[in-house]
Coordinates of N, CA, C and O in Angstrom, one line a residue:
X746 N 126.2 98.9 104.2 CA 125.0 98.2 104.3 C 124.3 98.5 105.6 O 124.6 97.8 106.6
X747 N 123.5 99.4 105.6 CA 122.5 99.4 106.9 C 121.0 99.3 107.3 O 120.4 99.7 108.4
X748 N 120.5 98.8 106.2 CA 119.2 97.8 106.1 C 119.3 96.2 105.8 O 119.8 95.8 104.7
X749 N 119.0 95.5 106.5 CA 119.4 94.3 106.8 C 117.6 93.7 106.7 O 116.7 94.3 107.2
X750 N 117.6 92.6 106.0 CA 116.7 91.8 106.2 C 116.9 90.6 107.6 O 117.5 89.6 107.1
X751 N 116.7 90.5 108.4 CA 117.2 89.3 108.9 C 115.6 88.6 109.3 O 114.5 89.1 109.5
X752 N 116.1 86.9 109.2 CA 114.9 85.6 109.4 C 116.0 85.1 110.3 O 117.2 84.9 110.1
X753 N 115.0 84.7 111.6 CA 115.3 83.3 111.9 C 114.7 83.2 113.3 O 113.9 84.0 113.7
X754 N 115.2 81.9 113.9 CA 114.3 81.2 114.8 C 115.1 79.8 115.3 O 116.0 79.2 114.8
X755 N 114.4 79.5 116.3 CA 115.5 78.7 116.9 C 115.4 77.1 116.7 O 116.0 76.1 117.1
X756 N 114.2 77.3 115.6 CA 114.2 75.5 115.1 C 114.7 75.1 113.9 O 115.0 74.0 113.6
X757 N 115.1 76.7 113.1 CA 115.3 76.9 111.3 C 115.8 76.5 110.9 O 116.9 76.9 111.3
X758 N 116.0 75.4 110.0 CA 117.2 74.8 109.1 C 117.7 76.2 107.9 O 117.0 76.5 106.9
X759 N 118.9 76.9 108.4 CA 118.6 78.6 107.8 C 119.4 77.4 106.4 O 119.1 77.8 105.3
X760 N 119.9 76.6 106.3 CA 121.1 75.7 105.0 C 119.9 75.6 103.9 O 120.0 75.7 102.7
X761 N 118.6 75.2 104.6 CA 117.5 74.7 103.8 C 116.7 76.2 103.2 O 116.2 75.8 102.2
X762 N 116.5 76.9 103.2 CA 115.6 78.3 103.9 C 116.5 79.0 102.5 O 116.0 79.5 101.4
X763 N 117.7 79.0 103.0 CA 118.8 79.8 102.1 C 118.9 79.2 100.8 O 118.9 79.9 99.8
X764 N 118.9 78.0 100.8 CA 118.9 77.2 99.6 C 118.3 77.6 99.0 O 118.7 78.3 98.0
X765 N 116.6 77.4 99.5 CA 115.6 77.2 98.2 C 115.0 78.9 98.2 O 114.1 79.2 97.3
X766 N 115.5 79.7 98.9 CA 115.0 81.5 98.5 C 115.4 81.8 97.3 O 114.6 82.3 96.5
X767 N 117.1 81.4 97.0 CA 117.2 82.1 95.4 C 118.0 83.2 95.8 O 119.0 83.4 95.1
X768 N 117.7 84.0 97.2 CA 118.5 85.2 97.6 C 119.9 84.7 98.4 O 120.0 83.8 99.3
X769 N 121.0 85.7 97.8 CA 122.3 85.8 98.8 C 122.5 86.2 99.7 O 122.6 87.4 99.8
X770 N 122.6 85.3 100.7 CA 122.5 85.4 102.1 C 124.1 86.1 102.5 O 125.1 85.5 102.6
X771 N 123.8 87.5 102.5 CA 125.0 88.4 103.6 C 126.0 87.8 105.1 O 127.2 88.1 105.4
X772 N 125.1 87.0 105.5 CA 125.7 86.2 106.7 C 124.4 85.4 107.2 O 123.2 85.6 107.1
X773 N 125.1 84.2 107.6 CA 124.2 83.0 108.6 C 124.7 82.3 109.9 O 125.8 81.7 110.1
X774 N 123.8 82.4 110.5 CA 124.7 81.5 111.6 C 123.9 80.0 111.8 O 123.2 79.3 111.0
X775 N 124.1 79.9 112.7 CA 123.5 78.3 113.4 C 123.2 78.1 114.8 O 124.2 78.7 115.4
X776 N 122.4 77.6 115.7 CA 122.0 77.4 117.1 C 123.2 77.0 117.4 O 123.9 76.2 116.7
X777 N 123.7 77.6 118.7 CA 124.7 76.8 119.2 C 126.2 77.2 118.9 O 127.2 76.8 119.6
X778 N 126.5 78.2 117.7 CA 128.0 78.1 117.0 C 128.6 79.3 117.6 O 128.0 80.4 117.7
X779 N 129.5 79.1 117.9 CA 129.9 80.6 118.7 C 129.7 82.2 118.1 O 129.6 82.7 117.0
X780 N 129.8 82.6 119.0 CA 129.2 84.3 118.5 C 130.8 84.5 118.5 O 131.8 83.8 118.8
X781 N 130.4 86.0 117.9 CA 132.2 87.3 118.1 C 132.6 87.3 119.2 O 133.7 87.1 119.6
X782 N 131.0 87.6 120.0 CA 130.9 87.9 121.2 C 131.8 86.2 122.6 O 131.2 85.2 123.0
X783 N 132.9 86.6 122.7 CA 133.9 85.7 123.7 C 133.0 85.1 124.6 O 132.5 86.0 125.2
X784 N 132.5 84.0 125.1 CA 131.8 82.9 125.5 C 130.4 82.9 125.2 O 129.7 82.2 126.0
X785 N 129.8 83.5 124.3 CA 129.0 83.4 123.9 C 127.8 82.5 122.2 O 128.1 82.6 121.0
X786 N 126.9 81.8 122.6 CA 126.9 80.8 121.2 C 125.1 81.8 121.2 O 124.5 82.5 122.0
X787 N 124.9 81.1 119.6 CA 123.9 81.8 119.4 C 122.5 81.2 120.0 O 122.5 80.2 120.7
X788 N 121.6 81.8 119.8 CA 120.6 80.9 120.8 C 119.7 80.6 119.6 O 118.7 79.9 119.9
X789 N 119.9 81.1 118.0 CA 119.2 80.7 117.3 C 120.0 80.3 115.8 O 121.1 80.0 115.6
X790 N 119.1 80.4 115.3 CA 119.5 80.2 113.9 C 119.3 80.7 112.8 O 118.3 80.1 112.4
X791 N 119.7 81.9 111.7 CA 119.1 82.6 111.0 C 120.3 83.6 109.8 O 121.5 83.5 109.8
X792 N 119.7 84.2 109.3 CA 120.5 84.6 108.3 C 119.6 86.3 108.5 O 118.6 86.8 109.0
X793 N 121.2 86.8 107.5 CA 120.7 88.5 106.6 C 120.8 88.3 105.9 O 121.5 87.3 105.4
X794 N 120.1 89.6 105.1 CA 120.0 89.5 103.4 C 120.3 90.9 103.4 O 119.9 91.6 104.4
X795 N 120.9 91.4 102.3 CA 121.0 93.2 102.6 C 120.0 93.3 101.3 O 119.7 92.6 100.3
X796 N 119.7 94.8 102.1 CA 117.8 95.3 101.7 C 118.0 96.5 100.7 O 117.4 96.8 99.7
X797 N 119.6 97.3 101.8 CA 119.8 98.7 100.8 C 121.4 98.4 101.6 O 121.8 97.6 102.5
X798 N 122.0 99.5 100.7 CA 123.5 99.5 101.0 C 124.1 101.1 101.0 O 125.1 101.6 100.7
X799 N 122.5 101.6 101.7 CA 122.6 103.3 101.5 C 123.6 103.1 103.0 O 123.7 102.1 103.8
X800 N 124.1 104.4 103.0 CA 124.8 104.6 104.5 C 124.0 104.6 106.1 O 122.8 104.8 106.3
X801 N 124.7 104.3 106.8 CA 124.0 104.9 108.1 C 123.3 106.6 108.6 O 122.5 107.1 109.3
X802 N 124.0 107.0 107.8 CA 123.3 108.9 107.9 C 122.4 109.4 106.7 O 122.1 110.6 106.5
X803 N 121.8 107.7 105.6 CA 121.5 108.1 104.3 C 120.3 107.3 104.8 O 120.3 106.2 104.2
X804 N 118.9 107.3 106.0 CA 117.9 107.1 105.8 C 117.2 107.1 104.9 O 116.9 106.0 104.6
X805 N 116.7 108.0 104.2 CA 115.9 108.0 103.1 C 116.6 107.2 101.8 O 115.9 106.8 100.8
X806 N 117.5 107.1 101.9 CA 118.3 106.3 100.7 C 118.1 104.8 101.0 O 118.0 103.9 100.1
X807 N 118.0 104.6 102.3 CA 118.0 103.0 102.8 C 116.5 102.8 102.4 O 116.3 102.0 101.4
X808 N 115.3 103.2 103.0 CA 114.1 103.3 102.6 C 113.4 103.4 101.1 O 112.3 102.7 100.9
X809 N 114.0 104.1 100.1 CA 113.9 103.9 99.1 C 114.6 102.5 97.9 O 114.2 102.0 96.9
X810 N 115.8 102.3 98.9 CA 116.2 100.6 98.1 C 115.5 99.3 98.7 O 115.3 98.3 98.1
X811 N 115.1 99.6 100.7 CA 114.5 98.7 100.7 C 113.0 98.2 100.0 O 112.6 97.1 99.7
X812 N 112.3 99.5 100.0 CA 111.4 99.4 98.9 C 111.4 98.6 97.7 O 110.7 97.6 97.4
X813 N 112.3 99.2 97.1 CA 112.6 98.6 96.1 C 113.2 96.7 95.8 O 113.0 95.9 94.9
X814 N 113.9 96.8 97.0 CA 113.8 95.2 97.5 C 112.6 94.7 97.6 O 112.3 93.8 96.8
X815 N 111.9 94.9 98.4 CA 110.6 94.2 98.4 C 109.6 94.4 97.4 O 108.6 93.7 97.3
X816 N 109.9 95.4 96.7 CA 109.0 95.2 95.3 C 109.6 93.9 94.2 O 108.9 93.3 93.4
X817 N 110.8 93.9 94.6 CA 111.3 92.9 93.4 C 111.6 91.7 93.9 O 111.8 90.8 93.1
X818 N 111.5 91.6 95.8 CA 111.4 90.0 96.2 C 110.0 89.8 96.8 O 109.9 89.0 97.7
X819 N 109.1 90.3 96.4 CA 108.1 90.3 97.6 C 107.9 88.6 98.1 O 108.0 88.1 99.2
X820 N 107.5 87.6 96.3 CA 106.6 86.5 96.8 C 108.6 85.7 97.7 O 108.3 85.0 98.7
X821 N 109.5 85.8 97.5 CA 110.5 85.2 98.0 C 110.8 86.1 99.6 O 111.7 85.5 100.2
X822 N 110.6 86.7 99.9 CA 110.5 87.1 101.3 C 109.5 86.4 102.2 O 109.7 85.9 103.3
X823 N 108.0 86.5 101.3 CA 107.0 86.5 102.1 C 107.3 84.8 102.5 O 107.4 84.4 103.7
X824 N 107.6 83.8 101.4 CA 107.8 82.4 101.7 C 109.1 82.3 102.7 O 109.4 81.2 103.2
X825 N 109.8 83.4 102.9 CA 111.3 82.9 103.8 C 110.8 83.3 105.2 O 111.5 82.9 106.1
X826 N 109.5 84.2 105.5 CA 108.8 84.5 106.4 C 108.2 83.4 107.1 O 108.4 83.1 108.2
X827 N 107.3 82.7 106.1 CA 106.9 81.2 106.6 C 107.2 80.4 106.7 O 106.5 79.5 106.9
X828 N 108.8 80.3 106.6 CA 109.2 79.2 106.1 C 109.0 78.2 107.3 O 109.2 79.0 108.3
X829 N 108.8 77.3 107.7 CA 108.6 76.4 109.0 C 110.4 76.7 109.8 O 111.5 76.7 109.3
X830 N 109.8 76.7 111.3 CA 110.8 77.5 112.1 C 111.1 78.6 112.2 O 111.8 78.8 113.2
X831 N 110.8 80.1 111.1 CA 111.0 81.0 111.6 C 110.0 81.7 112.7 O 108.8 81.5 112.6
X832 N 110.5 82.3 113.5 CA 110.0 83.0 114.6 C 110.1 84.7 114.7 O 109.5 85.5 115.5
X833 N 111.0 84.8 113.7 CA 111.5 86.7 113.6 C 111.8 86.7 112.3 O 112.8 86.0 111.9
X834 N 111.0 87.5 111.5 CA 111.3 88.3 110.2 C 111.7 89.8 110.5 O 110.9 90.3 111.2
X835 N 112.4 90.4 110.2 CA 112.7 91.8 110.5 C 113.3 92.4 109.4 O 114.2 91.9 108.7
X836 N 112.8 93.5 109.3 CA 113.9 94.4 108.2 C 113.8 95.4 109.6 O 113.0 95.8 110.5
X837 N 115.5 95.6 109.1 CA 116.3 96.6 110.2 C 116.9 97.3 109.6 O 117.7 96.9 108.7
X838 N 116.8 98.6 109.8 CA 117.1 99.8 109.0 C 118.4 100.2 110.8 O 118.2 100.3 112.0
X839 N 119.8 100.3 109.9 CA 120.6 100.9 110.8 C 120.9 102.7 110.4 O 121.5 103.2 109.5
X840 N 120.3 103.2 111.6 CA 120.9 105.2 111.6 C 121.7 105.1 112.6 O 121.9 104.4 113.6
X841 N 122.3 106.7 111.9 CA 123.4 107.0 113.0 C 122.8 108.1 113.7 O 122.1 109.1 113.4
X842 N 123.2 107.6 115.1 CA 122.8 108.8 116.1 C 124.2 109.8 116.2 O 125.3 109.3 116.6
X843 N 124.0 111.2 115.7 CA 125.1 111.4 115.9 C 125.2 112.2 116.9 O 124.3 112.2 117.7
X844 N 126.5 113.2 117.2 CA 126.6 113.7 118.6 C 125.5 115.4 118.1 O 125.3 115.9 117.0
X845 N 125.2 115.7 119.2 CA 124.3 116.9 119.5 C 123.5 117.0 118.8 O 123.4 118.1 118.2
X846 N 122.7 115.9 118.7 CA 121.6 116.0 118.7 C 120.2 115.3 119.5 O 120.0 114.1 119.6
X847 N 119.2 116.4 120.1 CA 118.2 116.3 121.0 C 117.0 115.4 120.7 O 116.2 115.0 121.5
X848 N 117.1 115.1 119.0 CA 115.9 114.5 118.5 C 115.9 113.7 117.5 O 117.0 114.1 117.1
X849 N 115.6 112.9 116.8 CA 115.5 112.3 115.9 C 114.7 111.5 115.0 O 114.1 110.7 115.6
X850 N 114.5 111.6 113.5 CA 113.2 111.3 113.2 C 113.5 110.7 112.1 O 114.3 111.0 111.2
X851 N 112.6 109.2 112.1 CA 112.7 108.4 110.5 C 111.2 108.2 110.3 O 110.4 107.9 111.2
X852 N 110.9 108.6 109.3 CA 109.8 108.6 108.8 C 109.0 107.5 107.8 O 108.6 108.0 106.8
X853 N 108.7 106.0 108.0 CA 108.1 104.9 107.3 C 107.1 105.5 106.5 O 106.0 105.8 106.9
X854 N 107.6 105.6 105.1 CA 105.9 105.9 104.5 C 105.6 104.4 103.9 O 106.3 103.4 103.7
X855 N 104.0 104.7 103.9 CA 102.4 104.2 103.7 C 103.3 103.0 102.9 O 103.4 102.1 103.7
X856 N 104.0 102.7 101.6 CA 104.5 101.9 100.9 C 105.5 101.1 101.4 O 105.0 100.0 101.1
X857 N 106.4 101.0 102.0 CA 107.0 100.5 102.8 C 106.5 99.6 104.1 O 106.9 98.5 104.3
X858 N 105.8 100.1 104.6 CA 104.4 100.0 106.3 C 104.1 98.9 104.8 O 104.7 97.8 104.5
X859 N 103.4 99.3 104.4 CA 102.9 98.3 103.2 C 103.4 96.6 102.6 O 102.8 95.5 102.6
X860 N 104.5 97.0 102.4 CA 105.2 96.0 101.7 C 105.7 95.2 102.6 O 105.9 94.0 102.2
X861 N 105.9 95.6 104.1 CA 106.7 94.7 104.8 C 105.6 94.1 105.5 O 106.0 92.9 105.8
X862 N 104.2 94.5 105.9 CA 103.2 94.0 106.5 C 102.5 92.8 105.5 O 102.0 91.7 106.0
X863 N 102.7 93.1 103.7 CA 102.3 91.7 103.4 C 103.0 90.9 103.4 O 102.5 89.8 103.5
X864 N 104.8 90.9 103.5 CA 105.5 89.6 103.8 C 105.7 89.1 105.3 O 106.5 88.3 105.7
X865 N 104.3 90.3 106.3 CA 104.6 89.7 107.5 C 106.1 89.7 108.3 O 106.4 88.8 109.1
X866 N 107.0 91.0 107.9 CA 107.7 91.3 108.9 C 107.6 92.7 109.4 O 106.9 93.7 109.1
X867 N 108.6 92.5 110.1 CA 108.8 93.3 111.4 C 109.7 94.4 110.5 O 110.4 94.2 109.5
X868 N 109.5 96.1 111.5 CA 110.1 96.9 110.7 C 111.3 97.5 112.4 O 110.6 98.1 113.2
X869 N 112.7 97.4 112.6 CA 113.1 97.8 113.3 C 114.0 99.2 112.9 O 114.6 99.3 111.8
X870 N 114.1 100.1 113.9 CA 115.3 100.8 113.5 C 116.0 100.9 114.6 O 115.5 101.5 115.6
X871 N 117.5 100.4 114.7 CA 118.5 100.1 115.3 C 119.7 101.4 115.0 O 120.5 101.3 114.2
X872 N 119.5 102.6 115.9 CA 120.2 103.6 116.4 C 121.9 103.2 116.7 O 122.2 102.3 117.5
X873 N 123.0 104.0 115.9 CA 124.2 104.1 116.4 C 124.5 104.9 117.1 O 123.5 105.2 117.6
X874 N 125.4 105.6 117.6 CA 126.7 106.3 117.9 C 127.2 106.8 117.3 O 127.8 105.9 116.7
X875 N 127.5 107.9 116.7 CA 128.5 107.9 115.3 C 129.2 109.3 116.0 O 128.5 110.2 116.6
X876 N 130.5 109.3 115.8 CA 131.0 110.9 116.1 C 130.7 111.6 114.8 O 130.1 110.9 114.0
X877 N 131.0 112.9 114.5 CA 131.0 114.1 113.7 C 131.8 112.9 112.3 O 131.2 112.8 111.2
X878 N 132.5 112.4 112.4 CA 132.6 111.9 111.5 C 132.2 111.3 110.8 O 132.2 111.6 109.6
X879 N 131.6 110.1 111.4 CA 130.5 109.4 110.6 C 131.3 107.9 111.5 O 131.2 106.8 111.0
X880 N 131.9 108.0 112.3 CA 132.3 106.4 112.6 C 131.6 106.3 113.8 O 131.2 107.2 114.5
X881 N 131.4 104.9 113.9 CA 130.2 103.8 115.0 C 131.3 104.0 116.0 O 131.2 103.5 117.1

């Protein structure tokens, strides 16, 4: 899974939010509950939703299901967008950076820019690491 929808914000009741979307929430946390990360708690509250479950080296594959996600959740995105307390809507598209290479290019077309600007989120892409193999 390397498109990730994530909502949240640091006032969000994500128990309430998650409830009433309809959609399965991938993971959630809560203000306050500890991270992975060893003394560390979260500073907000929010959930993911997976968008596409293309690979990390399958950009265009991620792009084309999250499309397709937002064509078939649009009005349930756009309301998890508003929901009172969110402060960050994001779809996050994860690529692999892999070794030797100088450049790199993801390409958002017009429909996409599209779909995510009427439910009012954010479009990130979050670069890995990957050796020749394909591991993070």
């Amino acid at each position: 899974m390397s498109c990730m929808l994530r909502i949240s914000g640091e006032s969000l009741d994500v128990d309430v939010m998650v409830s009433e979307c309809g959609l399965i929430a991938h993971r959630t946390w809560r203000k306050n509950e500890a991270r992975t990360l060893k003394g560390k708690v979260h500073a907000d509250s929010g959930a993911n939703f997976v968008a596409s479950e293309a690979e990390l080296d399958d950009f265009s594959g991620q792009v084309k299901e999250a499309v397709e996600f937002l064509e078939r959740h649009a009005a349930v995105v756009a309301r998890m967008a508003a929901f009172p307390g969110v402060q960050a809507a994001v779809l996050d598209f994860g690529v692999s950076l892999s070794e030797g290479y100088v450049a790199q290019f993801c390409y958002l077309p017009p429909r996409l820019v599209q779909l995510a600007a009427s439910a009012m989120l954010a479009l990130e892409i979050s670069q890995y690491a990957c050796s020749e193999s394909g591991e993070v």
